[in-house]
Tab-separated table of C-alpha atoms in Angstrom:
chain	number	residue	atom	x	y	z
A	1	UNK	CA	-53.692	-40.333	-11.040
A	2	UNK	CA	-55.967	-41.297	-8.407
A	3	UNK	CA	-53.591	-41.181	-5.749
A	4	UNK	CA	-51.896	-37.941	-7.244
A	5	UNK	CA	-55.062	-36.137	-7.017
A	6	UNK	CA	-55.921	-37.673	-2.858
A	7	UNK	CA	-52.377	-36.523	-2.163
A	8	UNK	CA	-53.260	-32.945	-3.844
A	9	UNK	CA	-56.586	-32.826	-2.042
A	10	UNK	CA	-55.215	-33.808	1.512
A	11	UNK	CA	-51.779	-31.518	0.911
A	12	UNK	CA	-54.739	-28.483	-0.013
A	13	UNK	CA	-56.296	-28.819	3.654
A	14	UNK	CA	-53.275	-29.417	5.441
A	15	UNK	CA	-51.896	-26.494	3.698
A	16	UNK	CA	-54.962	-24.059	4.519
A	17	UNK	CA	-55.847	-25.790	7.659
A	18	UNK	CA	-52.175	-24.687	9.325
A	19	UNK	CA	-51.560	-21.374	7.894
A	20	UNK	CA	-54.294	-20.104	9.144
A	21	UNK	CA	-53.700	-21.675	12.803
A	22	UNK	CA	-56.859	-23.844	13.316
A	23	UNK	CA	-56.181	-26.863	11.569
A	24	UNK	CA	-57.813	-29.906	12.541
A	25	UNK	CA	-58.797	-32.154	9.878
A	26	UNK	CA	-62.812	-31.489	11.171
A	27	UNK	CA	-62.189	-29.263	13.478
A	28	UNK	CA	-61.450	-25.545	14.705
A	29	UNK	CA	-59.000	-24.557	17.457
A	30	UNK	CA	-60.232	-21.255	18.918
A	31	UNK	CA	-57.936	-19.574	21.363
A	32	UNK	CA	-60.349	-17.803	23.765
A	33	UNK	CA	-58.758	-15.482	27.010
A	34	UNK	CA	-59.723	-15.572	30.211
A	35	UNK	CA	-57.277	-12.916	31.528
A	36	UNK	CA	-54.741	-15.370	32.625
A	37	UNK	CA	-52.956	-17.068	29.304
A	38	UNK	CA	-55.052	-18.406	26.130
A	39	UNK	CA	-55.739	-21.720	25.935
A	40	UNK	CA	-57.049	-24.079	23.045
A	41	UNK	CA	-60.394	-25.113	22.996
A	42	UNK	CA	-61.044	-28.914	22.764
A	43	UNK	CA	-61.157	-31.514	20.099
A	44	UNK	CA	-58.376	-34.539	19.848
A	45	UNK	CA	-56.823	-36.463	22.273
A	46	UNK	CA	-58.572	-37.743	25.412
A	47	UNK	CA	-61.913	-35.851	24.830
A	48	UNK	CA	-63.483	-35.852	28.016
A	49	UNK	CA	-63.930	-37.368	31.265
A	50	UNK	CA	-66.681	-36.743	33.869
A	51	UNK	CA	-67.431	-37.800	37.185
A	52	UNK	CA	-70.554	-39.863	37.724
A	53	UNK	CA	-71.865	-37.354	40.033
A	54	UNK	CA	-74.599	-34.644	38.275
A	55	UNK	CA	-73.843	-30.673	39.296
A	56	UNK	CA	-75.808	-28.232	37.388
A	57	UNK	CA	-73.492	-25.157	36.199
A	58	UNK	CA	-74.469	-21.977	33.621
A	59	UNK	CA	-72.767	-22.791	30.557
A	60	UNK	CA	-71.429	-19.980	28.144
A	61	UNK	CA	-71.258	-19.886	24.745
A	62	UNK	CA	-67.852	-19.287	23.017
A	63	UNK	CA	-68.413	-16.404	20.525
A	64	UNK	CA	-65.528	-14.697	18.440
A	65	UNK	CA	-65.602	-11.072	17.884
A	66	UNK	CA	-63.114	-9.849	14.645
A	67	UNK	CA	-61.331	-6.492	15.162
A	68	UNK	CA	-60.903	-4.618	12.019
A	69	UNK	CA	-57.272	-4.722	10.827
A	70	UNK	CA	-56.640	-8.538	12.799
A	71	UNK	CA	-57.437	-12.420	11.444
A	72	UNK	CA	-59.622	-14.133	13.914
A	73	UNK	CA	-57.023	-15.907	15.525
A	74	UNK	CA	-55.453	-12.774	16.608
A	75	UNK	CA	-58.488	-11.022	18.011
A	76	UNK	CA	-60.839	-13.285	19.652
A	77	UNK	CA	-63.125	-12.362	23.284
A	78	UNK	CA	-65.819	-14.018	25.021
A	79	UNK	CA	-68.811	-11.988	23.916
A	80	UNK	CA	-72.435	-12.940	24.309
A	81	UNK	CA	-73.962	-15.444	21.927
A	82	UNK	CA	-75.191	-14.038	18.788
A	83	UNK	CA	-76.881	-16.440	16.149
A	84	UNK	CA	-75.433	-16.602	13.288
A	85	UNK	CA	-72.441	-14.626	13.694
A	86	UNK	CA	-69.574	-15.910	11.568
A	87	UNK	CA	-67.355	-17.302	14.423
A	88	UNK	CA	-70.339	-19.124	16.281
A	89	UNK	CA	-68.734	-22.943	16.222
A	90	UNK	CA	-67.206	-25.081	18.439
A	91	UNK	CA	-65.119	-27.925	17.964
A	92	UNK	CA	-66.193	-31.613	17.352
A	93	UNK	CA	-65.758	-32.695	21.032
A	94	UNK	CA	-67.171	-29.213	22.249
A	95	UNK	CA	-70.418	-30.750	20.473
A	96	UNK	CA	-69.873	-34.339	21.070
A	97	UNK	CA	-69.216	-33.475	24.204
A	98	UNK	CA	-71.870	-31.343	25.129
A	99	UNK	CA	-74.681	-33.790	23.438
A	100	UNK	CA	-73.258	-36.937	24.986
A	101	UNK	CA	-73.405	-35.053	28.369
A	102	UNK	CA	-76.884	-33.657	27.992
A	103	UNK	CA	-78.340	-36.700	27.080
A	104	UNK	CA	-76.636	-38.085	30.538
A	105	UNK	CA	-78.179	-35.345	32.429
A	106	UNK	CA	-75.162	-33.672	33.319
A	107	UNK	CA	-73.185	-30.426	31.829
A	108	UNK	CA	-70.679	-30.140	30.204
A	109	UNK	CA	-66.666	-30.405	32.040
A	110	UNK	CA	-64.419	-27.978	32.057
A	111	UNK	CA	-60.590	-27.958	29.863
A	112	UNK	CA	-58.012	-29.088	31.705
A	113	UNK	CA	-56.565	-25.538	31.476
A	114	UNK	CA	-58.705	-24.041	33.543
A	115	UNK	CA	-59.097	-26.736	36.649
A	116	UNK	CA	-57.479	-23.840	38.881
A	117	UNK	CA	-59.364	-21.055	37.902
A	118	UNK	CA	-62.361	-23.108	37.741
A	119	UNK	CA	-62.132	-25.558	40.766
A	120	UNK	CA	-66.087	-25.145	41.778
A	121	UNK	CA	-66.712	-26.771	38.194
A	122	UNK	CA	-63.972	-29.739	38.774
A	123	UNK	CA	-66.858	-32.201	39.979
A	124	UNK	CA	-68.867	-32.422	36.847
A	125	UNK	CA	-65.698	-33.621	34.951
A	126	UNK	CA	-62.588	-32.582	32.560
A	127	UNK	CA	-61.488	-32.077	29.385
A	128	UNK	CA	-58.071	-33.118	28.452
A	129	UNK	CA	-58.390	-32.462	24.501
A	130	UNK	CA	-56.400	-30.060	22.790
A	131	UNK	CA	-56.563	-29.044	19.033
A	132	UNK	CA	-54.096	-30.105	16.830
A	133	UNK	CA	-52.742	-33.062	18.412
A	134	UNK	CA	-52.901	-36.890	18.365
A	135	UNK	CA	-51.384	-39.846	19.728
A	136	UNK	CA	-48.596	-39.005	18.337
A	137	UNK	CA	-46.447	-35.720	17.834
A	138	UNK	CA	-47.644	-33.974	15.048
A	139	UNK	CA	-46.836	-30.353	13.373
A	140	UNK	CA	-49.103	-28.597	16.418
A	141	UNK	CA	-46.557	-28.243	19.429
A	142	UNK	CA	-49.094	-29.627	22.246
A	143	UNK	CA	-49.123	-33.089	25.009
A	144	UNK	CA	-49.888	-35.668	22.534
A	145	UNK	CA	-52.913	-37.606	23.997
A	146	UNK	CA	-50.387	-40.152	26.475
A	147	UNK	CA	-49.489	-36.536	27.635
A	148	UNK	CA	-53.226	-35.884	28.343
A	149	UNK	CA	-53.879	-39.415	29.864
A	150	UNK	CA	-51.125	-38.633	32.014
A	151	UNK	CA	-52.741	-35.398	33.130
A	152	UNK	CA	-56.066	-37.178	33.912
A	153	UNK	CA	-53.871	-40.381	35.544
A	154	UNK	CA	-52.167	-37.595	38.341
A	155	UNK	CA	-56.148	-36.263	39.239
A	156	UNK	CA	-57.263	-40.212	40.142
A	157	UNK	CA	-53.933	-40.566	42.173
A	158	UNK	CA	-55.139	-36.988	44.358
A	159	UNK	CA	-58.436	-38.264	44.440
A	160	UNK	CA	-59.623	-35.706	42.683
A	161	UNK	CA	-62.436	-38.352	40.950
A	162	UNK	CA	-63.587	-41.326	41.480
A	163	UNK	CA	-62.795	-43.842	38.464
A	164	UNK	CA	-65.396	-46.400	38.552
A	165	UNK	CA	-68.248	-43.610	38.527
A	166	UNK	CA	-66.274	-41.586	35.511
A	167	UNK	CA	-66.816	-42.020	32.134
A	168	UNK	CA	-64.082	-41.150	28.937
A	169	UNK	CA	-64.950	-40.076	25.573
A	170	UNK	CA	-62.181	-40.377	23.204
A	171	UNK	CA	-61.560	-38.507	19.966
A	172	UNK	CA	-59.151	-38.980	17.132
A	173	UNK	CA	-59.845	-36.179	14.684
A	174	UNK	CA	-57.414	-37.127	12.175
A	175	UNK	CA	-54.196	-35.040	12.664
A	176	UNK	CA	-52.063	-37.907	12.670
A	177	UNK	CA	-52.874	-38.474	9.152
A	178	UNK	CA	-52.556	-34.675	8.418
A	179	UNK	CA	-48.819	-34.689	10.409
A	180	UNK	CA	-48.228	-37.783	8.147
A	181	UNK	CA	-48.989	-36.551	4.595
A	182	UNK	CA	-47.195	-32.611	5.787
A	183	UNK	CA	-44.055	-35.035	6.184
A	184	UNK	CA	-44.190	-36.663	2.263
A	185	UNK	CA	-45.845	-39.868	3.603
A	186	UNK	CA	-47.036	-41.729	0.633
A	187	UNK	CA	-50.255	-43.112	-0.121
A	188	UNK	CA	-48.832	-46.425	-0.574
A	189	UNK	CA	-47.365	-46.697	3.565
A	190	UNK	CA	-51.111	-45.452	4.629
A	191	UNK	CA	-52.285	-48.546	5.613
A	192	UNK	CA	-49.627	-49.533	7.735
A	193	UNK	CA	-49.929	-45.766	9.477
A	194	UNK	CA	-52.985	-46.426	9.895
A	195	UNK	CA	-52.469	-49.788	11.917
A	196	UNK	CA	-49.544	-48.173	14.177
A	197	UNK	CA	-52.019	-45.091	15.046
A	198	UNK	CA	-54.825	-48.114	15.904
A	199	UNK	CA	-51.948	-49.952	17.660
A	200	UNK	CA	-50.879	-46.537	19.991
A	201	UNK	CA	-54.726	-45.478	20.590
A	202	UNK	CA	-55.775	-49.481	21.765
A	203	UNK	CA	-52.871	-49.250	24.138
A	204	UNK	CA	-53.889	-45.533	25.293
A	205	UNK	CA	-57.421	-47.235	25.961
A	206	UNK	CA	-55.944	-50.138	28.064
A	207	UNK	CA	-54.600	-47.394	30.194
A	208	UNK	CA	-57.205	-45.436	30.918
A	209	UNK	CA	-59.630	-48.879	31.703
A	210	UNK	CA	-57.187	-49.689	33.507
A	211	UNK	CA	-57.090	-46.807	36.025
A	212	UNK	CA	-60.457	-48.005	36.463
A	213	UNK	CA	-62.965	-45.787	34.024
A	214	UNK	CA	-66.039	-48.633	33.026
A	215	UNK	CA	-67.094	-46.794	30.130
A	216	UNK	CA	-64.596	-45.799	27.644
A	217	UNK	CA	-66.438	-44.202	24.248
A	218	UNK	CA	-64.066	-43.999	21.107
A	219	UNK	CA	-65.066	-41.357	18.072
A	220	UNK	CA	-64.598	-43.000	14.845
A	221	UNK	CA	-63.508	-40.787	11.757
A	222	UNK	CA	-65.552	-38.581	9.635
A	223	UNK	CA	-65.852	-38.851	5.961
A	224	UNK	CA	-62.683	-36.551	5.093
A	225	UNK	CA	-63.659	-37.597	2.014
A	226	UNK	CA	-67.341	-35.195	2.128
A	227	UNK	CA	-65.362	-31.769	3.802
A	228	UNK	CA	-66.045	-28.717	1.316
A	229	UNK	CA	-61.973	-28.263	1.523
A	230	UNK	CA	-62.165	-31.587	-0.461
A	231	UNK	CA	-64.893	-31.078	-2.606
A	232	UNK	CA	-64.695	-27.506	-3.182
A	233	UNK	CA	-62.591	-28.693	-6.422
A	234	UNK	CA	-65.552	-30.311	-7.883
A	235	UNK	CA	-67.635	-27.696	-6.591
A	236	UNK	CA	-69.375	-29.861	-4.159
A	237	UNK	CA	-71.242	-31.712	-6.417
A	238	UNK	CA	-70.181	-35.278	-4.770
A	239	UNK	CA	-68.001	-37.097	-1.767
A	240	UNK	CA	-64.231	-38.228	-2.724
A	241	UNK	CA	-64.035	-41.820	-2.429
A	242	UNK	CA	-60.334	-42.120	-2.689
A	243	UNK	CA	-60.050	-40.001	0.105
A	244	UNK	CA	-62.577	-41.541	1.869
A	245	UNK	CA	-61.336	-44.818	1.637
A	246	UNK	CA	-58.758	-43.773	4.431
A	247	UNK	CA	-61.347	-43.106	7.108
A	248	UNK	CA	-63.221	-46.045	6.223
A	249	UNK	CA	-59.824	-48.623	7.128
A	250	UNK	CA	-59.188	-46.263	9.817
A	251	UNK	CA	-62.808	-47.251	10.968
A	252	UNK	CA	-62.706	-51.180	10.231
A	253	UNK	CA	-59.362	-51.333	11.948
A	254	UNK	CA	-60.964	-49.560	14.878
A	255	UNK	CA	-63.902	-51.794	15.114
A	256	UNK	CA	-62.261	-54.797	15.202
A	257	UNK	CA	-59.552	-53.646	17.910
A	258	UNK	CA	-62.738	-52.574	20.391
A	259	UNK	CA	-64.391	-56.046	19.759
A	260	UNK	CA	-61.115	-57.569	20.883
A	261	UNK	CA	-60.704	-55.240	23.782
A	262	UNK	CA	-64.128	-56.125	25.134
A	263	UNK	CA	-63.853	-59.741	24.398
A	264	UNK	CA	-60.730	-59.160	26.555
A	265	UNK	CA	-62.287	-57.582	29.707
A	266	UNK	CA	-64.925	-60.440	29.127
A	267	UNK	CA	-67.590	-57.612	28.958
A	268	UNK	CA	-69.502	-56.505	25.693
A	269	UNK	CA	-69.905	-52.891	26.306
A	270	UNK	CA	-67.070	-51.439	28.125
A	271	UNK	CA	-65.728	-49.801	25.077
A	272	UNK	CA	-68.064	-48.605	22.874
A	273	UNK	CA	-67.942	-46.708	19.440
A	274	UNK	CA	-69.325	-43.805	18.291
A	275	UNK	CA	-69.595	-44.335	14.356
A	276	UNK	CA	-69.046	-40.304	13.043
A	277	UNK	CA	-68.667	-41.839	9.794
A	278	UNK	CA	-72.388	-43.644	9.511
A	279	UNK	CA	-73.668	-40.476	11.503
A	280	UNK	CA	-72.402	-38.089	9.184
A	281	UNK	CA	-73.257	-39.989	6.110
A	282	UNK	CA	-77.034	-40.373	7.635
A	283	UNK	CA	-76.884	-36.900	8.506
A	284	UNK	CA	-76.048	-35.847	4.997
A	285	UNK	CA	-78.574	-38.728	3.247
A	286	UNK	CA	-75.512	-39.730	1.266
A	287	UNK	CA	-75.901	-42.013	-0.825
A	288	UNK	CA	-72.979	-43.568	-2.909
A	289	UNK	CA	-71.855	-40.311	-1.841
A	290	UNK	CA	-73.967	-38.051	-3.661
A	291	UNK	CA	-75.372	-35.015	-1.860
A	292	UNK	CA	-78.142	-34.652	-4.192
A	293	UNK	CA	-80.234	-36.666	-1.273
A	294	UNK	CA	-79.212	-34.416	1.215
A	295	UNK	CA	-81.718	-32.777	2.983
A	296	UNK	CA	-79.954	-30.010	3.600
A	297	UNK	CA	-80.509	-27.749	0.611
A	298	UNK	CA	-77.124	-26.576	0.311
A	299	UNK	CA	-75.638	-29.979	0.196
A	300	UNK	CA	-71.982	-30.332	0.392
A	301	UNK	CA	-71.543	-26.418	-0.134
A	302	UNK	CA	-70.279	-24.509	3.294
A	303	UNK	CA	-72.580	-21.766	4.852
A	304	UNK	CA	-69.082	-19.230	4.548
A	305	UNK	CA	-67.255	-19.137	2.471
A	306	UNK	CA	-63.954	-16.772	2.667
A	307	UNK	CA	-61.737	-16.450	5.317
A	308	UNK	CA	-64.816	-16.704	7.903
A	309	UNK	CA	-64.480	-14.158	10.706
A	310	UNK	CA	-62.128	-12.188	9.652
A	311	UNK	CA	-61.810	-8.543	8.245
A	312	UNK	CA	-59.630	-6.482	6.503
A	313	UNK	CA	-57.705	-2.938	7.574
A	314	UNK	CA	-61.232	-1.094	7.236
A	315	UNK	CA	-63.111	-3.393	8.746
A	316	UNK	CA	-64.770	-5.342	5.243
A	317	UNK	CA	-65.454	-8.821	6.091
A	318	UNK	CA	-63.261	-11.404	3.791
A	319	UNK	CA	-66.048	-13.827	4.007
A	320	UNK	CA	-69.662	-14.822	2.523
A	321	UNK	CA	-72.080	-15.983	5.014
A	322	UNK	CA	-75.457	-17.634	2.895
A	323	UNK	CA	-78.473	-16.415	4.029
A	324	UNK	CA	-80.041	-19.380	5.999
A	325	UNK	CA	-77.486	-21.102	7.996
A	326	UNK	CA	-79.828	-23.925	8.996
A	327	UNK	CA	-80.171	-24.879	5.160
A	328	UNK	CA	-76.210	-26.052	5.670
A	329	UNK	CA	-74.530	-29.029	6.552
A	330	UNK	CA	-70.931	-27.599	6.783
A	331	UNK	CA	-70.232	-24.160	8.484
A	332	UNK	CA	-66.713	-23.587	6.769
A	333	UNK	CA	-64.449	-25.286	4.434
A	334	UNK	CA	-63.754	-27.724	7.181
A	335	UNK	CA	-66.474	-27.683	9.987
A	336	UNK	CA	-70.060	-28.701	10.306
A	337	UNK	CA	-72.821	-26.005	11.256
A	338	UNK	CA	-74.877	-26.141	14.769
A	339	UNK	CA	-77.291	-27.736	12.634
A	340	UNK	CA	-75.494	-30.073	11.274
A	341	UNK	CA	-73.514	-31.698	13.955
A	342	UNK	CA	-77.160	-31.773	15.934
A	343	UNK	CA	-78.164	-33.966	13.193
A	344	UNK	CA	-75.209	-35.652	13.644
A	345	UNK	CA	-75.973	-36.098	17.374
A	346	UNK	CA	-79.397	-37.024	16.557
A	347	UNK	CA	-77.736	-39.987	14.103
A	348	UNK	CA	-75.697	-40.866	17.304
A	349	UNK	CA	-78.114	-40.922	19.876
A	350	UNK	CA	-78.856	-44.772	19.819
A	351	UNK	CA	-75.272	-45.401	20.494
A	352	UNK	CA	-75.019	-43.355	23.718
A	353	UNK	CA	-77.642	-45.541	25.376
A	354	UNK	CA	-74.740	-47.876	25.946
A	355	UNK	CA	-72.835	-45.409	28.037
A	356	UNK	CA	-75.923	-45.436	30.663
């Protein structure tokens, strides 16, 4: 019954996450224009590379604006930053991203999408990510993250950075697992998936050390376990184990391959991991998964709830915002706040010392 009810749970936010077009098991896909085509914003795959070289840039913040009469992903804008508004988020790397770079006193890179229309910002680094995918093919048509190594493999061969100053942050969201269960994979094969996505993502981090990058940061997984789209059953009152228990092997398996990689290069700290799953649990005060020791008042509970950002014909909003954001760990059924992925970053912050 266990495993009957995990398979329910993880069917439930693959289900949601995908018909409404921004599925990512932690993260949103926003589809922003900048009067050329629409591209995704950030968050699996290759994360990020950046040169070594600081260049100080104005960075803009990604807001999206509903129109009555259209879902979100249908109407989105760049429109000046406005706290609180329902679509304020970014993605997990858009955060990871920008923290990891602040704290390295540089800003944040560009997406790979833009590296023509944006050449003056091509020194301070790249962003290869895009939402949905993994390192393999999964339900969101997109290069899989060999397809984004690739990309970033053709920009050392032109020159366009050096590798020995650059540094990669790598993120595996989870939608290998999601493209898995869509397909009827049972709980019982899980653990072998999980070792063949460890097996493709060590060998996709051989490559890219081996173009030359001396610092190569790897996200662990979250606590799928802890998402509101999980919980929302038991109305939040507690974490899922069961489900869980898949990030956690996901984690150890991880581990253990990075040990072996450094042990390999003969150096301790050329690839290093960022532990979401310890940061998000400190974040959260979980303990034995209970977020009655949050301190976040609204525990487990999103800030919206609804289909956030969107509106009907007339223009009535189909969501719920509560009334003090900063009170909430989770944004949405499937995202964290601002304030909660900064105390994630603040749980974090120790580890990126190794990246200096």
């Amino acid at each position: 019954m266990a495993d009957q009810s995990m398979n329910l749970d993880l069917l439930k936010l693959i289900r949601d996450g995908y018909e409404s077009g921004q599925f990512d098991l932690n993260l949103p896909k926003f589809m922003v224009s900048k009067g050329l085509e629409k591209h995704r914003l950030t968050e699996t795959g290759l994360s990020f590379l950046f040169s070594g070289t600081p260049m100080q840039i104005q960075e803009t913040c990604q807001v999206l604006k509903p129109v009555p009469g259209k879902n979100h992903m249908e109407s989105l804008s760049l429109e000046n930053h406005l706290e609180d508004f329902p679509m304020v988020m970014f993605s997990r790397i858009t955060l990871s991203m920008k923290n990891a770079a602040s704290f390295l006193g540089i800003r944040s890179p560009i997406p790979y999408a833009w590296k023509v229309t944006e050449e003056k910002w091509i020194k301070n680094g790249m962003n290869f990510a895009i939402g949905g995918t993994g390192v393999f093919k999964t339900l969101v048509d997109q290069p899989n993250m060999t397809a984004q190594i690739n990309f970033f493999q053709q920009l050392i061969q032109k020159k366009v950075y050096t590798s020995s100053s650059s540094i990669a942050l790598v993120s595996l969201a989870g939608n290998d697992y999601a493209t898995y269960f869509a397909k009827n994979g049972s709980m019982e094969g899980t653990k072998a998936f999980t070792k063949s996505v460890i097996d493709q993502l060590v060998l996709n981090l051989k490559r890219i050390h081996g173009v030359g990058v001396q610092k190569v940061a790897v996200t662990g997984i979250v606590p799928f376990g802890c998402l509101p789209s999980i919980t929302s059953s038991i109305s939040y009152k507690q974490c899922k184990e069961t489900v869980n228990n898949i990030a956690k092997f996901h984690n150890q398996l991880l581990q253990q391959s990075l040990q072996r990689l450094n042990n390999e290069t003969g150096a301790s700290s050329v690839f290093i991991l960022l532990d979401l799953y310890h940061a998000f649990s400190s974040a959260l005060k979980l303990k034995q998964d209970h977020p009655e020791n949050s301190t976040f008042e609204n525990g487990l509970k999103p800030c919206c709830l609804g289909s956030c950002g969107s509106v009907d014909e007339t223009g009535a909003k189909k969501y719920v915002v509560c009334e003090n954001p900063k009170q909430s760990f989770f944004w949405d059924e499937h995202h964290p706040s601002d304030q909660g992925w900064h105390a994630v970053y603040l749980a974090l912050k120790h580890s990126l010392h190794s990246l200096l």
